[in-house]
Short mmCIF file of C-alpha atoms in Angstrom, two decimals:
data_model
loop_
_atom_site.label_atom_id
_atom_site.label_comp_id
_atom_site.label_asym_id
_atom_site.label_seq_id
_atom_site.Cartn_x
_atom_site.Cartn_y
_atom_site.Cartn_z
CA MET A 70 5.28 -19.95 80.98
CA MET A 71 1.78 -19.66 82.16
CA GLY A 72 -1.00 -18.46 82.97
CA GLY A 73 -1.04 -15.23 81.75
CA MET A 74 -2.61 -13.37 81.42
CA VAL A 75 -9.39 -8.83 82.26
CA SER A 76 -12.10 -6.60 82.20
CA GLU A 77 -14.85 -6.81 79.75
CA GLN A 78 -15.77 -3.11 80.16
CA THR A 79 -12.74 -1.37 79.48
CA ARG A 80 -14.56 1.86 78.77
CA THR A 81 -15.83 1.75 82.34
CA THR A 82 -12.73 1.23 83.80
CA SER A 83 -10.64 3.25 81.78
CA SER A 84 -10.08 5.87 84.44
CA SER A 85 -8.00 3.59 86.48
CA PHE A 86 -4.31 4.40 86.78
CA ARG A 87 -5.07 7.85 84.77
CA VAL A 88 -3.90 11.10 85.70
CA PRO A 89 -6.31 14.15 85.35
CA VAL A 90 -4.67 16.43 82.79
CA GLU A 91 -6.50 19.48 83.79
CA ASP A 92 -4.84 19.31 87.37
CA GLU A 93 -1.28 19.56 86.22
CA PRO A 94 -0.74 23.34 85.41
CA ARG A 95 2.90 23.19 86.09
CA SER A 96 4.35 20.02 84.73
CA PRO A 97 2.32 17.66 82.96
CA VAL A 98 5.16 15.58 82.01
CA ALA A 99 6.60 14.66 85.25
CA PRO A 100 3.74 13.23 87.13
CA ARG A 101 2.87 10.98 84.29
CA ALA A 102 6.21 9.80 83.83
CA TRP A 103 6.50 8.97 87.46
CA ALA A 104 3.26 7.23 87.41
CA ALA A 105 4.09 5.21 84.31
CA ARG A 106 7.26 4.05 86.11
CA LEU A 107 5.38 3.19 89.16
CA LEU A 108 3.15 1.04 86.92
CA VAL A 109 5.75 -0.75 85.31
CA VAL A 110 7.25 -1.60 88.97
CA ALA A 111 3.92 -2.75 90.10
CA ILE A 112 3.35 -4.92 86.90
CA VAL A 113 6.77 -6.67 87.25
CA LEU A 114 6.50 -7.31 90.93
CA ALA A 115 2.82 -8.84 90.52
CA ALA A 116 4.03 -10.93 87.65
CA LEU A 117 7.09 -12.18 89.74
CA ASN A 118 4.41 -13.56 92.29
CA LEU A 119 2.03 -15.28 89.74
CA ARG A 120 3.63 -18.55 89.78
CA PRO A 121 5.91 -19.13 93.04
CA ALA A 122 2.90 -20.40 94.95
CA ILE A 123 2.82 -23.36 92.45
CA THR A 124 6.55 -24.18 91.54
CA SER A 125 7.46 -23.89 95.08
CA LEU A 126 4.95 -26.74 95.90
CA GLY A 127 6.31 -28.71 93.01
CA ALA A 128 9.75 -28.70 94.30
CA LEU A 129 8.57 -29.93 97.68
CA LEU A 130 5.46 -32.11 96.55
CA GLU A 131 7.21 -35.15 97.90
CA GLU A 132 7.72 -33.88 101.09
CA VAL A 133 4.23 -32.32 101.15
CA ARG A 134 2.55 -35.59 100.36
CA ASP A 135 4.46 -37.41 103.24
CA GLY A 136 3.55 -34.72 105.51
CA LEU A 137 -0.27 -34.79 104.77
CA GLY A 138 -0.51 -38.19 103.75
CA MET A 139 -1.66 -37.81 100.18
CA SER A 140 -2.01 -40.43 97.92
CA GLY A 141 -0.92 -40.10 94.18
CA SER A 142 -4.66 -39.23 93.24
CA VAL A 143 -5.18 -36.68 95.80
CA ALA A 144 -1.62 -35.05 94.87
CA GLY A 145 -2.74 -34.96 91.11
CA LEU A 146 -6.05 -33.16 92.50
CA LEU A 147 -3.76 -30.87 94.50
CA THR A 148 -1.91 -30.04 91.03
CA SER A 149 -5.39 -29.57 89.38
CA VAL A 150 -6.21 -26.69 91.83
CA PRO A 151 -4.45 -23.97 90.09
CA PRO A 152 -6.20 -24.13 86.74
CA LEU A 153 -9.38 -24.82 88.63
CA CYS A 154 -9.32 -21.57 90.58
CA PHE A 155 -8.00 -19.68 87.70
CA ALA A 156 -10.98 -20.53 85.75
CA ALA A 157 -13.49 -20.17 88.70
CA PHE A 158 -12.21 -16.57 89.73
CA GLY A 159 -10.66 -15.41 86.66
CA VAL A 160 -14.13 -15.01 85.27
CA MET A 161 -14.99 -12.61 88.06
CA ALA A 162 -12.24 -10.38 87.35
CA PRO A 163 -13.80 -8.00 84.67
CA ARG A 164 -16.76 -7.50 86.85
CA LEU A 165 -14.60 -6.63 89.93
CA ALA A 166 -12.45 -4.39 87.84
CA ARG A 167 -15.49 -2.63 86.34
CA ARG A 168 -16.49 -1.61 89.77
CA PHE A 169 -13.41 -1.16 91.73
CA GLY A 170 -10.77 -0.52 88.85
CA PRO A 171 -8.32 -3.11 87.85
CA GLY A 172 -5.43 -1.44 90.24
CA ALA A 173 -7.59 -1.93 93.25
CA VAL A 174 -8.32 -5.62 92.21
CA VAL A 175 -4.91 -6.58 91.47
CA CYS A 176 -3.63 -5.08 94.70
CA ALA A 177 -6.23 -7.01 96.75
CA GLY A 178 -5.16 -9.88 94.75
CA MET A 179 -1.53 -9.81 95.86
CA ALA A 180 -2.94 -9.50 99.44
CA ALA A 181 -4.83 -12.72 98.83
CA VAL A 182 -1.78 -14.52 97.68
CA THR A 183 0.09 -13.00 100.75
CA ALA A 184 -2.44 -14.44 103.20
CA GLY A 185 -2.73 -17.68 101.43
CA LEU A 186 0.91 -18.40 101.50
CA ILE A 187 1.15 -17.56 105.01
CA LEU A 188 -1.58 -19.79 106.16
CA ARG A 189 -1.63 -22.79 103.88
CA PRO A 190 1.67 -24.86 105.36
CA TYR A 191 0.06 -24.50 109.09
CA LEU A 192 -3.48 -25.01 108.57
CA ALA A 193 -4.33 -28.69 109.69
CA GLY A 194 -4.96 -31.35 107.06
CA THR A 195 -5.25 -31.59 103.65
CA ALA A 196 -8.42 -29.70 103.28
CA GLY A 197 -6.84 -26.60 105.16
CA PHE A 198 -3.94 -26.75 102.89
CA LEU A 199 -6.30 -26.75 99.90
CA ALA A 200 -8.50 -23.94 100.98
CA ALA A 201 -5.42 -21.62 101.53
CA SER A 202 -3.84 -22.75 98.30
CA ALA A 203 -7.23 -21.60 96.89
CA LEU A 204 -7.03 -18.14 98.60
CA ALA A 205 -3.78 -17.64 96.85
CA LEU A 206 -4.84 -18.74 93.69
CA MET A 207 -7.51 -16.64 93.56
CA GLY A 208 -5.36 -13.65 93.83
CA ILE A 209 -2.99 -14.88 90.97
CA ALA A 210 -6.16 -15.55 89.01
CA VAL A 211 -7.35 -12.00 88.87
CA GLY A 212 -3.77 -10.94 88.09
CA ASN A 213 -3.80 -13.49 85.12
CA VAL A 214 -6.90 -11.72 83.62
CA LEU A 215 -6.25 -8.07 84.34
CA MET A 216 -2.42 -7.78 83.35
CA PRO A 217 -3.30 -7.76 79.61
CA VAL A 218 -5.62 -5.32 79.60
CA ILE A 219 -3.85 -2.99 81.93
CA VAL A 220 -0.90 -3.23 79.36
CA LYS A 221 -3.33 -2.68 76.35
CA ARG A 222 -4.81 0.45 77.94
CA HIS A 223 -1.84 2.25 79.24
CA PHE A 224 0.84 1.09 76.88
CA PRO A 225 -0.76 0.70 73.52
CA ASP A 226 2.00 1.24 71.50
CA ARG A 227 4.41 -0.95 73.36
CA VAL A 228 1.81 -4.25 73.84
CA GLY A 229 4.63 -6.66 72.60
CA SER A 230 7.57 -5.12 74.70
CA MET A 231 5.37 -4.83 77.83
CA THR A 232 3.99 -8.32 77.41
CA GLY A 233 7.43 -9.49 77.02
CA LEU A 234 8.45 -7.49 80.38
CA TYR A 235 5.40 -9.11 82.20
CA SER A 236 6.13 -12.66 80.83
CA MET A 237 9.77 -12.30 81.42
CA ALA A 238 8.91 -11.40 85.22
CA LEU A 239 6.54 -14.02 85.33
CA ALA A 240 9.03 -16.76 84.00
CA LEU A 241 11.75 -15.24 86.59
CA GLY A 242 9.39 -15.68 89.43
CA THR A 243 8.58 -19.09 88.56
CA SER A 244 12.11 -20.51 87.68
CA ALA A 245 13.43 -18.71 91.06
CA ALA A 246 10.76 -20.54 93.12
CA ALA A 247 11.27 -23.87 91.50
CA ALA A 248 15.40 -23.39 91.90
CA VAL A 249 15.86 -22.06 95.54
CA THR A 250 12.91 -23.64 97.42
CA VAL A 251 14.51 -26.92 98.08
CA PRO A 252 18.09 -25.46 99.32
CA MET A 253 16.30 -22.55 101.13
CA THR A 254 14.13 -25.26 102.98
CA GLU A 255 17.20 -26.99 104.00
CA ALA A 256 18.95 -23.69 105.14
CA LEU A 257 15.84 -22.76 107.20
CA GLY A 258 15.86 -25.84 109.15
CA GLY A 259 14.37 -28.78 106.79
CA SER A 260 10.76 -28.05 107.40
CA TRP A 261 8.88 -27.85 104.11
CA ARG A 262 6.24 -25.66 105.87
CA THR A 263 8.64 -23.10 106.25
CA GLY A 264 9.69 -23.51 102.82
CA LEU A 265 6.49 -22.73 101.39
CA ALA A 266 5.61 -19.87 103.69
CA VAL A 267 8.73 -17.90 103.07
CA TRP A 268 7.37 -16.98 99.58
CA ALA A 269 4.64 -14.81 101.24
CA GLY A 270 7.32 -12.22 101.78
CA LEU A 271 7.75 -11.63 97.91
CA ALA A 272 3.95 -11.17 97.47
CA ALA A 273 3.50 -8.68 100.46
CA ALA A 274 6.27 -6.62 98.54
CA ALA A 275 4.06 -6.70 95.45
CA VAL A 276 1.18 -5.09 97.28
CA LEU A 277 2.99 -1.96 98.10
CA PRO A 278 3.41 -0.22 94.43
CA TRP A 279 -0.28 -0.79 93.72
CA LEU A 280 -1.40 1.31 97.09
CA PRO A 281 -1.08 4.62 95.28
CA LEU A 282 -2.49 3.41 92.12
CA VAL A 283 -5.44 2.40 93.99
CA ARG A 284 -5.67 5.89 95.69
CA ASP A 285 -5.27 7.53 92.32
CA ARG A 286 -8.24 5.55 91.24
CA ARG A 287 -10.67 6.37 93.97
CA THR A 288 -9.89 9.99 94.77
CA GLU A 289 -8.70 12.61 92.47
CA PRO A 290 -7.48 16.04 93.37
CA GLY A 291 -10.08 18.13 94.77
CA GLY A 292 -11.51 15.21 96.71
CA ALA A 293 -13.74 14.02 93.79
CA THR A 294 -13.95 10.48 92.84
CA THR A 295 -13.28 9.08 89.26
CA ALA A 296 -16.76 7.82 89.17
CA THR A 297 -18.10 11.24 90.09
CA ARG A 298 -16.00 13.19 87.65
CA SER A 299 -17.29 11.11 84.66
CA ALA A 300 -20.86 10.78 85.61
CA GLY A 301 -21.94 13.44 83.25
CA PRO A 302 -23.53 16.94 83.57
CA ALA A 303 -25.44 16.04 87.11
CA GLY A 304 -22.36 15.03 89.02
CA GLU A 305 -19.86 16.75 87.20
CA PRO A 306 -17.63 19.21 89.06
CA GLN A 307 -17.50 22.74 88.26
CA ASP A 308 -13.86 22.58 87.43
CA ARG A 309 -14.26 20.15 84.75
CA ARG A 310 -17.17 21.89 83.21
CA ALA A 311 -15.10 25.12 83.22
CA ALA A 312 -12.01 23.37 81.53
CA GLN A 313 -14.15 22.02 78.71
CA GLY A 314 -13.60 23.40 75.26
CA PRO A 315 -16.09 24.59 72.56
CA GLY A 316 -16.05 21.17 71.22
CA GLU A 317 -16.61 19.28 74.02
CA ARG A 318 -19.61 17.64 75.43
CA PRO A 319 -20.33 17.40 79.37
CA GLY A 320 -19.11 14.11 80.94
CA GLU A 321 -16.15 13.69 78.37
CA ARG A 322 -13.17 12.15 80.07
CA LEU A 323 -9.80 14.12 80.07
CA GLU A 324 -7.47 11.58 81.65
CA GLN A 325 -4.71 9.80 79.55
CA PRO A 326 -3.27 6.52 79.77
CA LEU A 327 -0.01 6.72 81.85
CA GLY A 328 2.08 5.01 79.04
CA GLU A 329 1.12 7.86 76.59
CA ARG A 330 2.49 11.44 75.98
CA GLU A 331 -1.07 12.22 74.25
CA THR A 332 -4.05 10.68 74.22
CA ARG A 333 -4.95 9.10 70.49
CA GLY A 334 -7.81 11.21 68.88
CA THR A 335 -7.44 14.04 71.00
CA ARG A 336 -6.15 17.56 70.02
CA VAL A 337 -4.07 19.16 72.50
CA ALA A 338 -4.10 23.01 73.09
CA ARG A 339 -1.23 24.66 75.09
CA SER A 340 -2.17 27.45 77.72
CA ARG A 341 0.30 30.29 78.18
CA GLN A 342 1.49 28.47 81.11
CA GLY A 343 2.23 25.29 79.50
CA ALA A 344 -0.56 23.25 80.60
CA ARG A 345 -2.38 20.82 78.46
CA VAL A 346 -5.83 21.42 77.74
CA PRO A 347 -7.31 18.31 75.87
CA ARG A 348 -9.94 18.99 73.32
CA PRO A 349 -11.34 15.80 72.01
CA ALA A 350 -12.14 15.63 68.45
CA VAL A 351 -15.73 14.90 67.49
CA HIS A 352 -15.87 11.22 66.81
CA ASP A 353 -18.60 9.58 64.44
CA HIS A 354 -19.77 6.98 67.45
CA ALA A 355 -21.24 4.63 64.91
CA HIS A 356 -17.74 4.02 63.75
CA ASP A 357 -15.49 4.62 66.91
CA PRO A 358 -13.57 1.49 67.41
CA THR A 359 -13.65 2.01 71.14
CA ARG A 360 -17.02 1.67 71.46
CA GLY A 361 -17.34 -2.13 70.64
CA SER A 362 -17.22 -4.37 67.48
CA HIS A 363 -20.77 -3.67 66.21
CA PRO A 364 -21.42 -0.35 64.52
CA SER A 365 -24.69 -0.04 66.60
CA GLY A 366 -22.33 -0.15 69.74
CA ALA A 367 -23.76 -3.38 71.00
CA ALA A 368 -21.85 -5.52 73.37
CA LEU A 369 -19.12 -7.78 71.98
CA ARG A 370 -20.37 -11.55 71.84
CA VAL A 371 -16.76 -12.80 71.92
CA THR A 372 -18.23 -16.75 71.91
CA ARG A 373 -19.36 -16.07 68.08
CA SER A 374 -15.77 -15.93 67.21
CA ARG A 375 -13.86 -19.09 65.94
CA THR A 376 -10.60 -17.33 66.69
CA ALA A 377 -11.59 -16.92 70.16
CA TRP A 378 -12.66 -20.40 70.67
CA ALA A 379 -9.29 -21.51 69.17
CA LEU A 380 -7.29 -19.22 71.27
CA ALA A 381 -9.21 -20.50 74.52
CA VAL A 382 -8.48 -24.11 73.42
CA PHE A 383 -4.66 -23.28 72.73
CA PHE A 384 -4.69 -21.46 76.12
CA GLY A 385 -6.09 -24.38 77.96
CA LEU A 386 -3.69 -26.97 76.34
CA GLN A 387 -0.51 -24.98 77.02
CA ALA A 388 -1.73 -24.48 80.57
CA THR A 389 -2.31 -28.17 80.74
CA ALA A 390 1.38 -28.89 79.65
CA ALA A 391 2.47 -26.02 82.11
CA TYR A 392 0.65 -27.40 85.10
CA ILE A 393 1.73 -30.94 84.60
CA SER A 394 5.38 -29.61 84.23
CA MET A 395 5.29 -27.50 87.36
CA GLY A 396 3.51 -30.11 89.42
CA TRP A 397 5.28 -33.32 88.47
CA MET A 398 8.59 -32.76 86.50
CA PRO A 399 10.52 -32.83 89.78
CA GLN A 400 8.90 -35.98 90.77
CA ILE A 401 9.97 -37.61 87.21
CA PHE A 402 13.59 -36.70 87.44
CA ARG A 403 13.56 -37.99 91.11
CA ASP A 404 11.92 -41.32 90.28
CA ALA A 405 14.89 -41.60 87.43
CA GLY A 406 17.16 -41.26 90.04
CA VAL A 407 18.07 -37.44 90.25
CA SER A 408 18.48 -35.78 93.80
CA ALA A 409 15.72 -33.62 94.78
CA SER A 410 17.90 -30.42 94.93
CA THR A 411 18.69 -31.13 91.24
CA ALA A 412 15.38 -31.98 90.23
CA GLY A 413 14.29 -28.38 91.53
CA VAL A 414 17.02 -26.98 89.41
CA LEU A 415 16.15 -28.89 86.30
CA LEU A 416 12.46 -27.58 86.72
CA ALA A 417 13.93 -23.87 87.26
CA VAL A 418 16.08 -24.26 84.12
CA THR A 419 12.50 -25.28 82.25
CA MET A 420 10.81 -22.14 83.84
CA ALA A 421 13.92 -19.75 83.26
CA MET A 422 14.06 -20.41 79.53
CA GLY A 423 10.91 -18.23 79.43
CA VAL A 424 12.80 -15.37 80.66
CA PRO A 425 14.46 -14.38 77.63
CA LEU A 426 12.00 -15.98 75.52
CA ALA A 427 9.24 -14.41 76.68
CA PHE A 428 10.50 -11.12 75.81
CA VAL A 429 11.58 -12.16 72.29
CA ILE A 430 8.64 -14.15 71.18
CA PRO A 431 6.03 -11.43 71.94
CA ARG A 432 8.03 -8.87 69.85
CA VAL A 433 8.55 -11.23 66.96
CA ALA A 434 5.03 -12.35 67.27
CA THR A 435 3.51 -8.73 66.72
CA ARG A 436 5.58 -8.02 63.73
CA LEU A 437 4.22 -11.29 61.99
CA PRO A 438 0.91 -11.45 60.25
CA HIS A 439 0.30 -15.15 61.29
CA GLN A 440 1.74 -16.59 64.48
CA GLY A 441 1.42 -20.11 63.22
CA PRO A 442 5.07 -20.73 62.58
CA ILE A 443 6.24 -19.83 66.08
CA VAL A 444 3.44 -22.01 67.24
CA VAL A 445 4.48 -25.17 65.02
CA ALA A 446 8.18 -24.54 66.40
CA LEU A 447 7.17 -24.44 70.04
CA GLY A 448 5.03 -27.51 69.51
CA ALA A 449 8.18 -29.39 67.96
CA CYS A 450 9.86 -28.66 71.00
CA GLY A 451 7.67 -30.04 73.26
CA LEU A 452 7.18 -33.50 71.40
CA VAL A 453 11.02 -33.89 71.40
CA GLY A 454 11.10 -33.12 75.15
CA TYR A 455 8.71 -35.50 76.03
CA ALA A 456 10.25 -38.18 74.14
CA GLY A 457 13.41 -37.50 75.72
CA LEU A 458 12.01 -37.79 79.06
CA TYR A 459 10.86 -41.22 78.21
CA LEU A 460 13.88 -42.55 76.56
CA ALA A 461 16.57 -40.99 78.87
CA PRO A 462 15.10 -39.05 81.58
CA ALA A 463 18.41 -39.08 83.65
CA ALA A 464 21.01 -39.14 80.93
CA GLY A 465 19.59 -36.18 78.83
CA ALA A 466 17.82 -34.54 81.69
CA TRP A 467 19.27 -30.82 80.98
CA ALA A 468 18.50 -31.14 77.27
CA TRP A 469 14.96 -32.24 77.93
CA ALA A 470 14.46 -29.25 80.38
CA VAL A 471 15.73 -26.90 78.11
CA LEU A 472 13.36 -28.11 75.18
CA LEU A 473 10.43 -28.06 77.62
CA GLY A 474 11.17 -24.81 78.70
CA ILE A 475 11.15 -23.44 74.96
CA SER A 476 7.87 -25.23 74.24
CA GLY A 477 6.45 -23.59 77.56
CA CYS A 478 6.78 -20.21 75.94
CA ALA A 479 3.43 -20.82 74.19
CA PHE A 480 2.11 -19.01 77.34
CA PRO A 481 3.57 -15.38 76.58
CA LEU A 482 2.76 -16.11 72.86
CA ALA A 483 -0.90 -16.88 73.96
CA LEU A 484 -0.97 -13.58 75.86
CA THR A 485 0.27 -11.63 72.92
CA MET A 486 -2.12 -13.22 70.54
CA VAL A 487 -5.05 -11.89 72.91
CA GLY A 488 -3.59 -8.28 72.12
CA LEU A 489 -3.24 -9.01 68.70
CA ARG A 490 -6.62 -10.82 67.72
CA ALA A 491 -9.06 -7.98 69.06
CA ARG A 492 -9.01 -4.53 67.41
CA THR A 493 -10.27 -2.54 70.69
CA GLY A 494 -9.38 -2.26 74.18
CA ALA A 495 -12.92 -3.66 75.24
CA GLY A 496 -12.42 -6.51 72.80
CA VAL A 497 -8.99 -7.27 74.46
CA ALA A 498 -10.85 -7.34 77.84
CA GLN A 499 -13.56 -9.68 76.69
CA LEU A 500 -11.07 -12.01 75.02
CA SER A 501 -8.72 -12.20 77.68
CA ALA A 502 -11.24 -13.19 80.25
CA PHE A 503 -12.94 -15.85 77.92
CA ALA A 504 -10.03 -17.38 76.67
CA GLN A 505 -8.40 -17.56 80.10
CA SER A 506 -11.35 -18.78 82.14
CA ALA A 507 -12.54 -21.37 79.22
CA GLY A 508 -8.60 -22.43 78.93
CA TYR A 509 -8.17 -23.11 82.56
CA LEU A 510 -11.46 -25.16 82.68
CA ILE A 511 -9.92 -27.14 79.81
CA SER A 512 -6.55 -27.81 81.69
CA ILE A 513 -8.31 -28.77 84.97
CA PRO A 514 -8.26 -32.68 84.12
CA GLY A 515 -4.80 -32.96 82.87
CA PRO A 516 -2.73 -32.79 86.05
CA LEU A 517 -5.32 -34.87 88.07
CA LEU A 518 -5.23 -37.45 85.03
CA VAL A 519 -1.39 -37.95 85.29
CA GLY A 520 -1.48 -38.46 88.80
CA VAL A 521 -4.13 -41.26 88.52
CA LEU A 522 -2.31 -42.83 85.67
CA TYR A 523 1.08 -42.76 87.59
CA GLN A 524 -0.42 -44.19 90.70
CA HIS A 525 -2.20 -47.12 88.71
CA SER A 526 0.53 -47.76 86.36
CA GLY A 527 3.51 -47.25 88.48
CA GLY A 528 5.60 -45.43 86.04
CA TRP A 529 5.65 -42.43 83.91
CA GLY A 530 5.21 -43.97 80.45
CA LEU A 531 1.49 -43.54 80.14
CA PRO A 532 1.39 -40.06 81.46
CA LEU A 533 4.45 -38.93 79.05
CA ALA A 534 2.31 -40.78 76.18
CA LEU A 535 -0.54 -38.40 77.25
CA MET A 536 1.43 -35.24 77.56
CA ALA A 537 3.11 -35.80 74.07
CA ALA A 538 -0.60 -36.61 72.36
CA LEU A 539 -1.79 -33.33 73.85
CA MET A 540 0.80 -31.33 72.19
CA ILE A 541 -0.55 -32.30 68.80
CA PRO A 542 -3.97 -30.53 68.95
CA GLN A 543 -2.29 -27.61 71.05
CA THR A 544 -0.28 -26.94 67.89
CA ALA A 545 -3.09 -27.41 65.53
CA VAL A 546 -5.49 -24.77 67.29
CA GLY A 547 -2.49 -22.49 67.92
CA VAL A 548 -2.05 -22.19 64.05
CA LEU A 549 -5.89 -21.31 63.91
CA ALA A 550 -5.51 -19.04 66.54
CA GLY A 551 -2.57 -17.22 64.93
CA ARG A 552 -4.43 -16.27 61.83
CA ASP A 553 -4.61 -12.42 60.97
CA ARG A 554 -8.15 -11.55 62.04
CA THR A 555 -9.95 -9.92 64.94
CA VAL A 556 -12.71 -11.34 67.23
CA GLU A 557 -14.96 -8.15 66.67
CA ASP A 558 -14.96 -8.79 62.92
CA GLU A 559 -15.91 -12.27 63.21
CA ALA A 560 -18.60 -11.78 65.88
CA ALA A 561 -20.00 -9.04 63.82
CA ALA A 562 -20.13 -11.40 60.50
CA ARG A 563 -22.30 -14.03 62.13
#
């Protein structure tokens, strides 16, 4: 339901998670297949951990408020912390990925999630709780931004299906945390602190599959680092120069994406032992789409694109709806007379709608020239769901949960449009970072404002009216973002 999910210098980080082809003399296919499967597992486990820190808190928000002495306004601030952290830390992800590699950054992010979830229930006071939450959310933020670029780079021909898998895992983790946190807390003795801390175990498991990928990035066979191998003639190892074909230039990268059998634009020669010796074709770099949006090779200025701004606003408004739902929906149902455990399950139903739909919607979206009809359908479901929560919150609770869950699939749609609205890997990296960082900034006031309106009005009429009203501009900008065009072309034309 969220959020997704980037490095703005994809070319400089493209060695991450890549296997050097010339070091595979016997069986070039098996190591790549093993590494690709490991990467898929790593992506899925990371995605499972991108929302439990938020939805587990939403299920126990009343208990946390009582335990820490929070007012409604402070609780609203607490529910605004996720988008604030995503905006602040997400913008750092491209620079970190360029320096350390996306794998290392995501691995460190999962470690930060683990530490934050362990610490936050046991640090004294509201300030300590907020600080530890920010640590966990910092790790989630870099995962949000870097997942789309990892998918684009290593599975370029399967962007829709891999985005769907990643989004489905994210929705599964979100719904599972909402559904089982309350009963698990009761089974573990009834302490909300234990109920929140237990999710650190899942985050710790997500660290493990990224560790081999970090090692692959930093040290290649023979002890040379990836950076050294691609440094050019001065820092180039002798085996790389010896392996060059007659049409290659010194410093040319010879690695392949894990999700591809053969690199695009590369001619592959077979030696007598069956080893693959790539010979890159000579490109006209003035028209090479991997070098940026402008023929001169200048950096893409994504802020010049109207589509980029439309996508950022769309991302921000869907994130506003998502964090309001994750933070406040259980309380809406509890105030209507629904039990705490049932309210958590209702939130889980809302999140769980993203499990099948997060796989279906990206695949459908990639086959359409314009994603506007999907945006309109999701917006209509949201409007009906909010109206139902106002008119009959308890009587139609299950129907409203389902409708709002369908509406929440604007998140995987937004991630898919990030991949569709950029023509190059570098464009996807920059667009993802811009759309998510700007979008999360836009979403910060929403949960806080809902908390303030709830406290001062004494009911849910005004907050629900606000949520329904925001669905209208979300639909409008989503239709604009869904048009068949790329940010590179728009930026170059201005």
